[in-house]
Structure formats: C-alpha cells, structure tokens
Coordinates of C-alpha atoms in Angstrom, one line a residue:
M245 CA 0.0 0.0 0.0
N246 CA 1.3 3.5 -0.8
G247 CA 1.7 5.7 2.3
V248 CA 0.6 8.8 0.4
L249 CA -2.9 7.4 -0.2
V250 CA -3.2 6.3 3.4
L251 CA -2.1 9.7 4.7
L252 CA -4.1 12.0 2.3
A253 CA -7.3 9.9 2.6
G254 CA -7.0 9.8 6.4
I255 CA -6.5 13.6 6.6
A256 CA -9.5 14.2 4.3
I257 CA -11.8 12.1 6.4
L258 CA -10.7 13.8 9.6
V259 CA -11.3 17.3 8.1
I260 CA -14.8 16.3 6.9
A261 CA -15.5 14.9 10.4
Y262 CA -14.5 18.1 12.1
V263 CA -16.7 20.3 9.8
T264 CA -19.8 18.0 10.0
Y265 CA -19.8 15.8 13.1
G266 CA -18.0 18.3 15.3
K267 CA -20.4 21.1 14.5
W268 CA -23.4 18.8 15.0
L269 CA -22.1 17.9 18.5
A270 CA -21.7 21.6 19.4
D271 CA -25.3 22.2 18.3
Q272 CA -26.6 19.1 20.2
W273 CA -25.0 20.1 23.5
G274 CA -25.8 23.8 23.3
V275 CA -22.4 25.4 23.0
D276 CA -23.1 29.1 23.6
P277 CA -20.5 31.8 22.5
A278 CA -22.4 34.4 24.5
K279 CA -22.0 32.5 27.8
E280 CA -19.1 33.6 30.0
T281 CA -16.4 31.0 30.6
P282 CA -14.7 30.2 34.0
S283 CA -11.5 31.9 32.8
H284 CA -13.5 35.2 33.1
T285 CA -15.9 34.4 36.0
E286 CA -13.3 32.8 38.2
E287 CA -10.2 34.6 37.0
D288 CA -7.5 34.5 39.6
G289 CA -4.3 35.2 37.6
V290 CA -2.9 31.8 38.5
D291 CA -5.0 28.9 37.2
Y292 CA -8.0 30.8 35.8
V293 CA -6.5 33.0 33.0
P294 CA -8.2 33.6 29.6
A295 CA -5.9 32.4 26.8
K296 CA -5.8 33.3 23.2
T297 CA -7.2 30.5 21.0
P298 CA -4.0 29.5 19.2
V299 CA -2.1 29.6 22.5
L300 CA -4.6 27.4 24.3
L301 CA -4.7 25.0 21.3
G302 CA -0.9 24.8 21.6
H303 CA -1.1 24.0 25.3
H304 CA -3.9 21.4 24.9
F305 CA -2.3 19.7 21.9
S306 CA 1.2 19.6 23.4
S307 CA -0.2 18.2 26.7
I308 CA -2.4 15.4 25.2
A309 CA 0.1 14.4 22.4
G310 CA 3.6 13.8 23.7
A311 CA 4.8 10.4 22.4
G312 CA 1.5 8.7 22.7
P313 CA 0.3 8.9 19.1
I314 CA 3.7 7.8 17.9
N315 CA 4.2 4.8 20.3
G316 CA 0.7 3.3 20.1
P317 CA 0.2 2.9 16.3
I318 CA 3.8 1.7 15.8
Q319 CA 3.4 -1.0 18.5
A320 CA -0.1 -2.0 17.3
A321 CA 1.2 -2.3 13.7
V322 CA 1.9 -6.0 14.4
F323 CA -1.8 -6.5 13.5
G324 CA -1.5 -4.9 10.1
W325 CA -2.1 -1.4 8.7
V326 CA -5.9 -1.9 8.1
P327 CA -6.9 -2.5 11.8
V328 CA -4.7 0.3 13.0
L329 CA -6.0 2.8 10.4
L330 CA -9.6 1.9 11.0
W331 CA -9.3 2.3 14.8
I332 CA -7.5 5.6 14.5
L333 CA -10.2 7.0 12.2
I334 CA -13.3 5.5 13.8
G335 CA -11.9 5.7 17.3
G336 CA -10.7 9.3 16.8
I337 CA -13.8 10.7 15.2
F338 CA -16.5 8.9 17.2
F339 CA -14.8 8.0 20.5
G340 CA -11.8 10.2 21.3
A341 CA -12.8 13.5 19.9
V342 CA -16.3 13.2 21.4
H343 CA -14.7 12.3 24.7
D344 CA -12.3 15.2 24.7
F345 CA -14.8 17.8 23.5
G346 CA -17.4 16.6 26.0
A347 CA -15.0 16.6 28.9
L348 CA -13.9 20.1 28.2
F349 CA -17.4 21.4 27.7
A350 CA -18.8 19.7 30.8
S351 CA -15.9 21.2 32.9
V352 CA -16.5 24.7 31.5
R353 CA -20.2 24.4 32.6
H354 CA -19.0 23.4 36.1
K355 CA -16.7 26.5 36.7
G356 CA -13.6 24.7 35.3
A357 CA -13.8 21.9 37.9
S358 CA -12.5 18.4 37.0
L359 CA -14.7 15.6 35.9
G360 CA -14.9 14.6 39.6
E361 CA -17.2 17.5 40.2
V362 CA -19.2 16.8 37.1
I363 CA -19.7 13.2 38.1
S364 CA -20.7 14.3 41.6
N365 CA -23.3 16.6 40.1
A366 CA -24.7 13.8 38.0
M367 CA -24.1 10.6 40.1
G368 CA -23.4 11.6 43.6
K369 CA -20.4 12.2 46.0
K370 CA -19.4 8.5 46.2
A371 CA -18.8 8.4 42.5
K372 CA -16.8 11.6 42.7
K373 CA -14.5 10.2 45.4
L374 CA -13.9 7.0 43.5
F375 CA -13.2 8.8 40.3
L376 CA -10.8 11.3 41.9
V377 CA -8.8 8.6 43.7
F378 CA -8.5 6.6 40.5
A379 CA -7.6 9.7 38.4
Y380 CA -5.1 10.9 41.0
L381 CA -3.2 7.5 41.2
T382 CA -3.1 7.4 37.4
L383 CA -1.6 10.8 37.3
I384 CA 1.0 9.9 39.9
L385 CA 2.0 7.0 37.6
V386 CA 2.2 9.4 34.7
V387 CA 4.4 11.8 36.7
A388 CA 6.7 9.0 37.7
A389 CA 7.0 7.6 34.2
F390 CA 7.5 10.9 32.4
A391 CA 10.0 12.2 35.0
S392 CA 12.0 9.1 34.6
I393 CA 11.8 9.3 30.8
V394 CA 12.9 12.9 30.8
A395 CA 15.7 12.2 33.2
N396 CA 17.0 9.4 31.0
T397 CA 17.0 11.7 28.0
F398 CA 19.2 14.2 30.0
T399 CA 21.5 11.7 31.9
A400 CA 25.2 11.5 31.2
T401 CA 27.0 8.2 30.5
Y402 CA 29.9 7.3 32.6
T403 CA 33.0 5.2 31.9
E404 CA 34.1 2.3 34.2
S405 CA 36.4 4.7 36.0
G406 CA 33.5 7.0 36.9
A407 CA 34.4 9.8 34.5
V408 CA 31.8 11.3 32.1
D409 CA 31.9 9.8 28.6
I410 CA 31.6 13.1 26.7
A411 CA 31.1 11.4 23.3
A412 CA 28.4 9.0 24.5
S413 CA 26.7 11.8 26.6
S414 CA 26.6 14.5 23.9
A415 CA 23.1 13.8 22.6
N416 CA 21.5 13.8 26.1
A417 CA 23.4 16.9 27.1
T418 CA 22.1 18.6 24.0
T419 CA 18.5 17.7 24.8
A420 CA 19.0 19.0 28.4
M421 CA 20.5 22.3 27.2
I422 CA 17.8 22.9 24.7
S423 CA 15.0 22.1 27.2
I424 CA 16.5 24.6 29.7
L425 CA 16.8 27.3 27.2
F426 CA 13.3 26.6 26.0
I427 CA 11.9 27.3 29.5
V428 CA 13.7 30.7 29.5
V429 CA 12.3 31.6 26.1
A430 CA 8.8 30.5 27.2
I431 CA 8.9 32.8 30.3
A432 CA 10.0 35.7 28.2
F433 CA 7.2 35.0 25.7
G434 CA 4.7 35.0 28.6
F435 CA 5.8 38.4 29.8
L436 CA 5.7 39.9 26.3
V437 CA 2.2 38.6 25.5
Y438 CA 0.4 38.8 28.9
R439 CA 2.2 41.7 30.6
R440 CA 3.4 43.9 27.8
N441 CA 0.4 43.1 25.5
A442 CA 2.6 42.4 22.6
G443 CA 0.8 41.1 19.5
I444 CA 0.5 37.4 19.3
G445 CA 1.6 37.3 15.6
V446 CA 4.9 39.3 16.2
S447 CA 5.5 37.4 19.5
T448 CA 5.0 34.1 17.7
I449 CA 7.6 34.9 15.0
V450 CA 10.1 36.1 17.7
G451 CA 9.3 33.0 19.7
V452 CA 9.9 30.6 16.8
V453 CA 13.1 32.3 15.9
A454 CA 14.2 32.0 19.6
I455 CA 13.4 28.2 19.5
I456 CA 15.6 27.8 16.4
L457 CA 18.4 29.7 18.3
C458 CA 17.9 27.4 21.3
M459 CA 18.4 24.4 19.1
V460 CA 21.5 25.9 17.4
I461 CA 23.0 26.8 20.8
G462 CA 22.1 23.4 22.4
L463 CA 23.6 21.5 19.5
N464 CA 26.9 23.4 19.7
W465 CA 27.1 24.1 23.4
H466 CA 26.0 21.7 26.1
P467 CA 28.2 21.8 29.2
I468 CA 25.9 20.2 31.7
Y469 CA 26.6 16.5 32.4
L470 CA 24.7 15.0 35.4
N471 CA 23.7 11.6 36.6
G472 CA 20.1 10.3 36.6
T473 CA 19.4 10.8 40.3
T474 CA 20.5 14.4 40.2
W475 CA 18.3 15.1 37.2
M476 CA 15.3 13.5 38.9
V477 CA 15.8 15.9 41.8
I478 CA 16.1 18.9 39.5
I479 CA 13.0 17.8 37.5
G480 CA 11.1 17.4 40.8
I481 CA 12.0 21.0 41.8
Y482 CA 11.1 22.2 38.4
I483 CA 7.6 20.6 38.3
L484 CA 7.0 21.7 41.9
V485 CA 7.5 25.4 40.9
A486 CA 5.8 25.0 37.4
S487 CA 2.6 23.5 38.8
V488 CA 1.9 26.4 41.2
A489 CA 3.2 29.2 39.0
P490 CA 0.6 31.3 37.1
V491 CA -0.3 29.6 33.9
W492 CA 0.5 32.7 31.8
I493 CA 4.2 32.7 32.8
L494 CA 5.2 29.2 31.8
L495 CA 2.4 26.7 31.1
Q496 CA 0.6 28.6 28.3
P497 CA 3.7 30.1 26.5
R498 CA 5.8 27.0 26.8
D499 CA 3.2 24.6 25.5
Y500 CA 2.2 27.1 22.8
L501 CA 5.8 27.4 21.5
S502 CA 6.5 23.7 21.9
S503 CA 3.5 23.0 19.7
F504 CA 5.3 24.6 16.8
L505 CA 8.0 21.9 17.2
L506 CA 5.2 19.3 16.9
Y507 CA 3.7 21.1 13.9
F508 CA 7.1 21.3 12.3
M509 CA 7.7 17.6 12.9
M510 CA 4.3 16.8 11.3
I511 CA 5.1 19.1 8.3
V512 CA 8.5 17.4 7.8
A513 CA 6.8 14.0 8.0
I514 CA 4.1 14.9 5.5
V515 CA 6.7 16.3 3.1
G516 CA 8.7 13.1 3.5
I517 CA 5.8 10.8 2.9
V518 CA 4.3 12.7 0.0
G519 CA 7.7 13.5 -1.6
C520 CA 8.8 9.9 -1.3
G521 CA 5.6 8.7 -2.8
L522 CA 5.7 11.1 -5.8
A523 CA 9.4 10.1 -6.3
G524 CA 8.2 6.5 -6.8
G525 CA 8.8 5.2 -3.3
G526 CA 6.7 5.4 -0.1
V527 CA 5.4 1.9 -0.4
M528 CA 4.3 0.4 3.0
D529 CA 5.6 -3.1 3.2
I530 CA 3.5 -3.8 6.2
P531 CA 0.7 -6.4 5.6
A532 CA -2.9 -5.2 5.5
F533 CA -3.8 -7.7 8.2
T534 CA -1.6 -10.2 10.0
G535 CA -4.2 -12.1 12.1
F536 CA -6.1 -11.8 15.3
V537 CA -3.1 -12.8 17.4
D538 CA 0.3 -10.9 17.5
T539 CA 2.7 -13.5 16.0
V540 CA 5.2 -10.8 14.8
A541 CA 6.3 -9.8 18.3
P542 CA 9.3 -7.6 17.2
T543 CA 10.4 -7.0 20.8
G544 CA 10.1 -10.6 21.7
A545 CA 6.9 -10.2 23.7
S546 CA 3.6 -10.7 22.0
L547 CA 0.7 -8.2 22.5
G548 CA -1.7 -11.2 22.5
Y549 CA -5.1 -11.1 21.0
M550 CA -6.1 -8.1 18.7
F551 CA -9.1 -7.7 21.0
P552 CA -8.4 -6.0 23.4
A553 CA -4.8 -5.3 22.7
L554 CA -5.4 -3.0 19.6
F555 CA -7.7 -0.7 21.5
V556 CA -5.5 -0.5 24.6
T557 CA -2.2 -0.1 22.7
I558 CA -3.5 2.7 20.5
A559 CA -4.6 5.2 23.1
C560 CA -3.7 8.8 22.3
G561 CA -4.1 8.2 18.6
A562 CA -7.8 7.2 19.0
I563 CA -9.0 7.8 22.6
S564 CA -7.2 8.3 25.9
G565 CA -8.5 9.0 29.3
F566 CA -5.6 11.3 30.1
H567 CA -7.1 13.8 27.6
S568 CA -10.2 14.2 29.7
L569 CA -8.0 15.2 32.7
V570 CA -6.2 17.8 30.6
G571 CA -9.4 19.2 29.1
S572 CA -11.3 19.4 32.4
G573 CA -8.1 20.3 34.4
T574 CA -6.0 23.1 32.7
T575 CA -7.7 23.8 29.4
S576 CA -11.2 24.5 30.8
K577 CA -9.8 27.1 33.2
Q578 CA -8.2 29.0 30.3
L579 CA -10.9 28.8 27.6
D580 CA -11.8 32.3 26.5
N581 CA -15.0 31.5 24.7
E582 CA -17.2 28.4 24.4
K583 CA -17.0 28.5 20.6
D584 CA -13.3 27.7 21.0
A585 CA -14.0 24.3 22.6
R586 CA -14.6 22.6 19.3
P587 CA -11.3 23.6 17.5
I588 CA -9.3 23.0 20.7
A589 CA -10.8 19.7 21.9
Y590 CA -12.4 18.1 18.9
G591 CA -9.9 19.6 16.5
G592 CA -6.9 18.9 18.7
M593 CA -7.8 15.2 18.9
L594 CA -8.2 14.9 15.1
I595 CA -4.7 16.5 14.7
E596 CA -3.4 13.9 17.0
C597 CA -5.1 11.2 14.8
A598 CA -3.2 12.7 11.8
L599 CA 0.0 12.2 13.7
A600 CA -1.0 8.6 14.5
I601 CA -1.5 8.0 10.7
I602 CA 1.9 9.5 10.0
S603 CA 3.4 7.1 12.6
L604 CA 1.7 4.2 10.8
C605 CA 3.3 5.3 7.5
A606 CA 6.7 5.6 9.2
V607 CA 6.7 2.0 10.6
G608 CA 5.2 0.7 7.3
Y609 CA 8.2 2.1 5.4
I610 CA 10.8 0.3 7.5
W611 CA 8.5 -2.7 8.2
S612 CA 11.2 -5.3 7.4
S613 CA 13.6 -3.8 9.9
Y614 CA 10.8 -3.4 12.6
S615 CA 9.3 -6.9 12.2
A616 CA 12.8 -8.5 12.3
G617 CA 13.4 -6.8 15.7
E618 CA 16.2 -4.7 14.4
T619 CA 14.6 -1.3 15.0
V620 CA 11.9 -1.5 17.6
T621 CA 12.0 1.6 19.9
P622 CA 8.9 3.6 18.7
T623 CA 10.7 7.0 18.8
I624 CA 13.6 5.6 16.8
V625 CA 11.2 3.8 14.4
F626 CA 9.4 7.0 13.8
A627 CA 12.5 9.1 13.2
T628 CA 14.1 6.5 11.1
G629 CA 11.1 5.9 8.8
I630 CA 10.4 9.6 8.3
S631 CA 14.0 10.6 7.8
K632 CA 14.6 7.8 5.3
M633 CA 11.5 8.8 3.3
L634 CA 12.7 12.4 3.3
G635 CA 16.2 11.4 2.3
S636 CA 14.9 9.4 -0.7
I637 CA 13.4 12.5 -2.3
P638 CA 15.8 13.7 -5.1
G639 CA 18.0 16.5 -3.7
F640 CA 17.1 15.8 -0.1
A641 CA 19.6 13.0 0.6
A642 CA 21.8 15.3 2.8
T643 CA 18.8 16.1 5.1
E644 CA 18.3 12.5 6.4
K645 CA 20.8 12.7 9.3
V646 CA 19.7 16.2 10.4
A647 CA 16.0 15.3 10.1
Y648 CA 16.6 12.1 12.2
T649 CA 18.2 14.1 15.0
L650 CA 15.6 16.8 15.1
L651 CA 12.7 14.3 15.1
V652 CA 14.1 12.4 18.1
L653 CA 14.8 15.7 19.9
T654 CA 11.2 17.0 19.2
V655 CA 9.6 13.8 20.7
S656 CA 11.9 14.1 23.7
V657 CA 10.9 17.7 24.4
F658 CA 7.2 16.7 24.6
C659 CA 7.7 14.4 27.5
L660 CA 8.6 17.5 29.7
T661 CA 5.5 19.3 28.4
S662 CA 3.2 16.4 29.5
L663 CA 5.1 16.1 32.7
D664 CA 4.3 19.4 34.3
T665 CA 0.8 19.4 33.0
A666 CA 0.3 16.0 34.7
T667 CA 1.7 17.5 37.9
R668 CA -0.6 20.5 37.9
L669 CA -3.5 18.1 37.2
S670 CA -2.6 15.9 40.1
R671 CA -2.6 19.0 42.3
Y672 CA -6.1 19.8 41.2
M673 CA -7.3 16.3 41.8
F674 CA -5.8 16.1 45.3
Q675 CA -7.3 19.5 46.3
E676 CA -10.8 18.6 44.9
F677 CA -10.9 15.4 46.9
W678 CA -11.1 17.3 50.2
L679 CA -13.6 20.0 49.0
D680 CA -17.3 20.1 48.3
E681 CA -18.8 21.8 45.2
G682 CA -18.0 25.5 45.1
E683 CA -15.5 25.4 47.9
T684 CA -11.8 26.4 47.8
Y685 CA -9.1 25.7 50.4
K686 CA -9.8 29.2 51.9
D687 CA -13.4 28.1 52.7
V688 CA -12.6 25.1 54.9
T689 CA -10.9 24.5 58.2
G690 CA -8.7 21.9 60.0
Y691 CA -7.0 19.1 58.1
K692 CA -9.0 19.9 54.9
K693 CA -7.6 23.4 54.8
V694 CA -4.1 22.0 55.1
L695 CA -4.5 19.1 52.6
S696 CA -6.3 21.3 50.0
N697 CA -3.7 24.0 50.1
P698 CA -2.2 24.2 46.6
Y699 CA 1.4 24.1 47.9
V700 CA 0.8 21.1 50.2
A701 CA -1.1 19.3 47.4
T702 CA 1.8 19.9 45.0
I703 CA 4.5 18.8 47.4
V704 CA 2.6 15.5 48.1
S705 CA 2.1 14.9 44.4
V706 CA 5.7 15.6 43.4
V707 CA 7.2 13.5 46.3
L708 CA 5.0 10.6 45.4
G709 CA 5.6 10.9 41.6
I710 CA 9.4 11.4 41.8
G711 CA 9.7 8.8 44.6
L712 CA 7.9 6.2 42.5
G713 CA 9.9 7.2 39.4
V714 CA 13.2 6.5 41.3
T715 CA 12.1 3.3 42.9
G716 CA 10.3 1.4 40.2
Y717 CA 7.3 2.7 38.2
A718 CA 8.3 0.3 35.4
N719 CA 6.9 -2.6 37.5
I720 CA 3.4 -1.0 37.5
W721 CA 3.6 0.7 34.1
P722 CA 2.2 -2.3 32.2
L723 CA -1.1 -1.6 33.8
F724 CA -1.2 2.0 32.6
G725 CA -2.8 1.2 29.2
A726 CA -5.8 -0.5 30.7
A727 CA -6.1 2.1 33.5
N728 CA -5.9 4.9 30.9
Q729 CA -8.7 3.4 28.8
L730 CA -10.8 2.8 31.9
L731 CA -10.4 6.5 32.6
A732 CA -11.7 7.2 29.1
A733 CA -14.7 5.0 29.7
L734 CA -15.4 6.8 33.0
G735 CA -15.0 10.1 31.2
L736 CA -17.6 9.1 28.6
L737 CA -19.9 7.9 31.3
T738 CA -19.6 11.1 33.3
V739 CA -20.4 13.4 30.4
A740 CA -23.3 11.2 29.3
A741 CA -24.8 11.3 32.8
W742 CA -24.4 15.1 33.0
L743 CA -25.9 15.7 29.5
G744 CA -28.8 13.4 30.4
K745 CA -29.4 15.3 33.6
I746 CA -29.7 18.7 31.8
G747 CA -31.9 17.2 29.1
R748 CA -29.3 17.3 26.2
N749 CA -28.7 14.5 23.7
N750 CA -26.2 12.0 25.1
K751 CA -26.7 9.1 22.8
M752 CA -23.4 9.6 21.0
F753 CA -21.6 8.6 24.3
L754 CA -23.4 5.4 25.0
F755 CA -21.8 2.9 22.6
P756 CA -18.3 4.3 23.0
M757 CA -18.7 4.1 26.8
A758 CA -19.9 0.5 26.7
F759 CA -17.2 -0.6 24.2
M760 CA -14.4 1.0 26.3
L761 CA -15.7 -0.6 29.5
V762 CA -15.7 -4.0 27.8
V763 CA -12.2 -3.4 26.3
T764 CA -10.8 -2.3 29.7
I765 CA -12.3 -5.1 31.8
T766 CA -11.2 -7.7 29.2
S767 CA -7.6 -6.4 29.2
L768 CA -7.5 -6.3 33.0
I769 CA -8.8 -9.9 33.2
F770 CA -6.0 -11.0 30.8
T771 CA -3.4 -9.1 32.8
L772 CA -4.8 -10.6 36.1
K773 CA -4.5 -14.1 34.5
N774 CA -0.9 -13.5 33.4
N775 CA 0.1 -12.3 36.9
F776 CA -1.5 -15.3 38.6
E777 CA 0.5 -17.5 36.2
A778 CA 3.7 -15.6 37.2
I779 CA 2.9 -16.1 40.9
S780 CA 2.4 -19.8 40.4
A781 CA 5.7 -20.1 38.5
G782 CA 7.5 -18.3 41.4
G783 CA 11.0 -16.9 41.0
E784 CA 12.3 -13.4 40.8
G785 CA 9.7 -10.6 40.6
V786 CA 6.9 -12.5 42.1
A787 CA 6.3 -9.7 44.7
W788 CA 5.5 -7.3 41.9
S789 CA 3.2 -9.9 40.3
Y790 CA 1.2 -9.8 43.5
V791 CA 1.1 -6.0 43.4
R792 CA -0.1 -5.9 39.8
A793 CA -2.7 -8.6 40.5
I794 CA -4.1 -6.7 43.4
I795 CA -4.2 -3.4 41.4
C796 CA -5.9 -5.2 38.5
A797 CA -8.6 -6.6 40.8
L798 CA -9.2 -3.2 42.3
L799 CA -9.5 -1.6 38.9
I800 CA -12.0 -4.2 37.8
V801 CA -14.1 -3.7 41.0
L802 CA -13.9 0.1 40.4
A803 CA -15.0 -0.2 36.8
V804 CA -18.0 -2.4 37.7
I805 CA -19.1 -0.2 40.6
L806 CA -19.0 3.0 38.5
A807 CA -20.6 1.2 35.5
V808 CA -23.5 -0.1 37.6
D809 CA -24.0 3.4 39.1
G810 CA -23.8 5.0 35.7
V811 CA -26.3 2.6 34.1
K812 CA -28.7 3.2 37.0
T813 CA -28.4 7.0 36.6
L814 CA -28.9 6.8 32.8
M815 CA -31.9 4.5 33.2
A816 CA -33.4 6.7 35.8
Q817 CA -33.0 9.7 33.5
Q818 CA -34.6 7.9 30.6
K819 CA -37.5 6.8 32.8
E820 CA -38.0 10.4 34.1
K821 CA -37.9 11.7 30.5
Q822 CA -40.5 9.2 29.3
T823 CA -42.7 10.1 32.3
A824 CA -42.4 13.8 31.5

C-alpha cells in the first residue's frame, strides 16, 4: 500500500468529520458563544486565566500528544495497517474527539472543575470520590514515568572509572540544554504577551526564531553532564514550581511554543511521505492484516489477541482517558469562549489522529527492519522511517541525518510538556478530593484546609511521583494502558450522565462508553491471569506480580461499581424523560 494514499485519505476524512460531526455535536450540546467561561468568571491570575485560542490549542495539543500517538500505532502495527488505520479514524472521530470535546465542555459548565465535580453533580459524592482517587493515582504514575523518561534523555553516560563519557553523553546533554533554554524563552514570551500586551503574531515569530536559536546553541554548546538521580531531583524541583506558578508565565507560553515543534515535525513528516511517494517510493511493506493474534512480536513479547490489545495499545491516537483530565483540568480554566471548545478539543484530537497516521506510515516504510526486531523503539522507528523517506526525495539526501536528530529531539521535548501538565492536574485532583462543590481551600478549616492547600497538594504529588519514578514505576507501568482506557470509559460515562441530567442529547456517548468498558475489563482480566501464572511459577519478581494482580482486581471492581451506578443513573434519567 502507498503511504501517500493512506495519509491523504485519512486527513481528508478527519477534516470532513470536524466540519460536519464536530459542528453537530456543538449544536446538540448547546455550546453558547455568548456565555461567559470560567476563565473570566473565576479569573485569579494563577490557574484561571483567559488564553488566546492559538495559545490554548498549543497548550492542549502539546499536553495530550507527547509520544502517545507515535508509540501506540507503531506497537499495534503488528496486527496490520488496516486495523490500525480503522481504529485511528473510527476511534478518533466517534470516540476520542467526542470524549475530549465533551469533557472540556462539561468542565466549562462546572466552573472549570474536574470531571470529579461533574460526576458528583450527575451521580453523587461516592462516584466523585472513587473517580478522583483513581484519576489521581493514574496521574502519579504518569508523573513517575515521564519524570524518569525525561531524566533518562538528560542523563550523562559514565566510563568504568566513573568519568563522564563526553562522546556518549553529547546527545543527552544537547537535549537537556535545549530544554533549559526553551523554558527561559517561554517565560520571556509569557511576559511579552500577557504583561506587555505584545501582538500574538509578532511574538510568535520572535518565539519561533528563539526556538531555532535554542536548538542551534544546544547542538553546539551543552556543558551540563549530570547523573540520573541528580536530574530526577532537578526535575522534581522544576515541576514543583511550574505546577503552582501562574499559567501565563510558563504553562501557556511553553506549551504554545513547543506545539510549533510538533507542527514542524508533522510538516516534515508529510513532506517526506508525499515526496517519497511522488518520487516513486513510499510503499508500505506492512501487511494489511496479520491475524487476530500478534505473532510478529518484534520486541520478543507478543501483544496477544487483537481484542483488546489493539484498543488499549493505540490510546492517544484514538481515545485516551488522560485527555479528559487535561481538558477538564487546565484547558477549561483558560478557555476564552465556548466556541473555541470545538477547535481546541475536537480539532486537537483529530490533529493527533493525523500524527498517528503519520506514525503508521513511518513503521510501514521500514517494516522489514521493525518486524525483524532490528529497529523497535517507537521513537527511533518514527524518526528512522520519516528521515529515510525524506532522504529518498531527489535532492534531499543530505537532510536525512539532520532530520533524524531533530525528530528524536522533538519527541523528547514533549515528555517534559506532558510532565508538568500532569503534575498540575494531580494537584487539582488532590485538592478537589477534600472539597465540596464550590469550595476552595480558603473556605474550609482543619485538616481539609491543610491538605487542600495548593502548595501542600503539589508537594505531596511531586514527592509521590518522583519517589515512584526513582524506585520502580516500570513494575506497574504495564497496567497503565488499561487504566488509561478505563479512565476514558469513565469520562464518557460522566459526560453522558451530565448531559442526560440537563436534558441534552447524550446518545453519542453510550456505545463508545460500553465498548471501552468491555475493552478495559477484558484487558484487565488477561493481565490478572498473566500475573496469577507468574505467581504460580514463582521466581524473581513474584512480589511485583502480587502488586499488579491486586491493582488489577481493584480496577475491575472500580469499573464495575461505576458502570453499575452509571447505568442506573442513565436508566433513571430515561424513565424520568418518558414520564415527563
């Protein structure tokens, strides 16, 4: 199959979906441009700050994307390009984009509160507490994982004598230097736009030029060489400050500027795929369908059955529960006008679907190397596939090496973006757990006042996240896929229950919600079975098998409880509607 056809057809379908289905959803839910948003009614200069639409799209897209739409499609390609493409398009349009748009809109109508407050309003306080505990623990795992990933991309390599191996550490030192310079540029951009009222157009041009300078400086001057533990401490301090700092000074500008790196990466990839195709190449060697069981297993470990593995592995490229936390956590507090919700949430998800299709084209181009187990790390697969396609275009051969380096660097930068967003979100969740609707930490007394304090909530979250990152998040990380998709199912359930309560059409949520619940529970049952087998076999790591088995069982119970409560709520709403 030619990658150009896959890419262009996919993008065309996504654009049509945005114009038609996205607009229909906004009409069905009653999106009202004349209604004031929480960024104005609750403005506090810290978390609630109106953001210009392109700036907020940059923040939202950078936060939800990261490496997710690259890793998932590449890993799931073992089932063939047809299942992957179908799930990206169907899942993205009818599951993920609906989920993201609904979560953002519901939060906006609840004063920018998280889905925990929305679920409390629709299903009661018990459901709220369960949701917040689950969402918070998921976010702590995200903080642990991303902090560790970022630290690894910064960490120096040492020789046997304990000295820094400059040659081996150069790439990581470059990434660290560019990331540090990038933060400085973002702060300057924030002051220009929000305190000096500089025009967004001129400021963007200056910011993009500054990003290029950061990359040039970092590639040629990178004097910082530190070990992993030191970087973990520094990252912990950074996210501690970043998650309580006003969003206009770092979160908004940094995510907005970093989104241009992602846009640039996508443009380079599209040029590579289309150019390679027009030059007579671009053929995807990947089979259309390999079977219902992963027999390719390029890493040596099979994903198992296509159901549920395909729908758990491809998360961010189709539907991801983490998106609902971003939309109802940071984005809803910065939305300037309700009409912006569709381009930011629904449109942002579809852009991510386009990136997932690009990733599929990349692995398809080097399929023989990937399936043979020679090139299997998703980031490397993506960079290798795109850079080789770019280098195959007549006159572009010299760009292959440079493109490869920049693509890897761009993916690495986004881990840091998602990291401090996840930290801020975990702070919100921790605070909301101790508060009732409409309360702030200033309204309560005693232990609730202490625990809901933003600084206390942040310190607890950072200590737990960094601590887990240092001690062994990798032992629990295999559960993240199912936990993340369970979060998506709960997000769909929450918005459906709320829309039903206010008398709006919620039918577009019902099948996606039921499907994701079945996917999640099936995946967790398989994982539970595998861990029981590992426990029976004994040997090293059996303690972690017990931990994973217990967490699996708890997640299944949580899913069933909330699903039963949700179904009861929806049925009661339907009965009340029929009676009326």
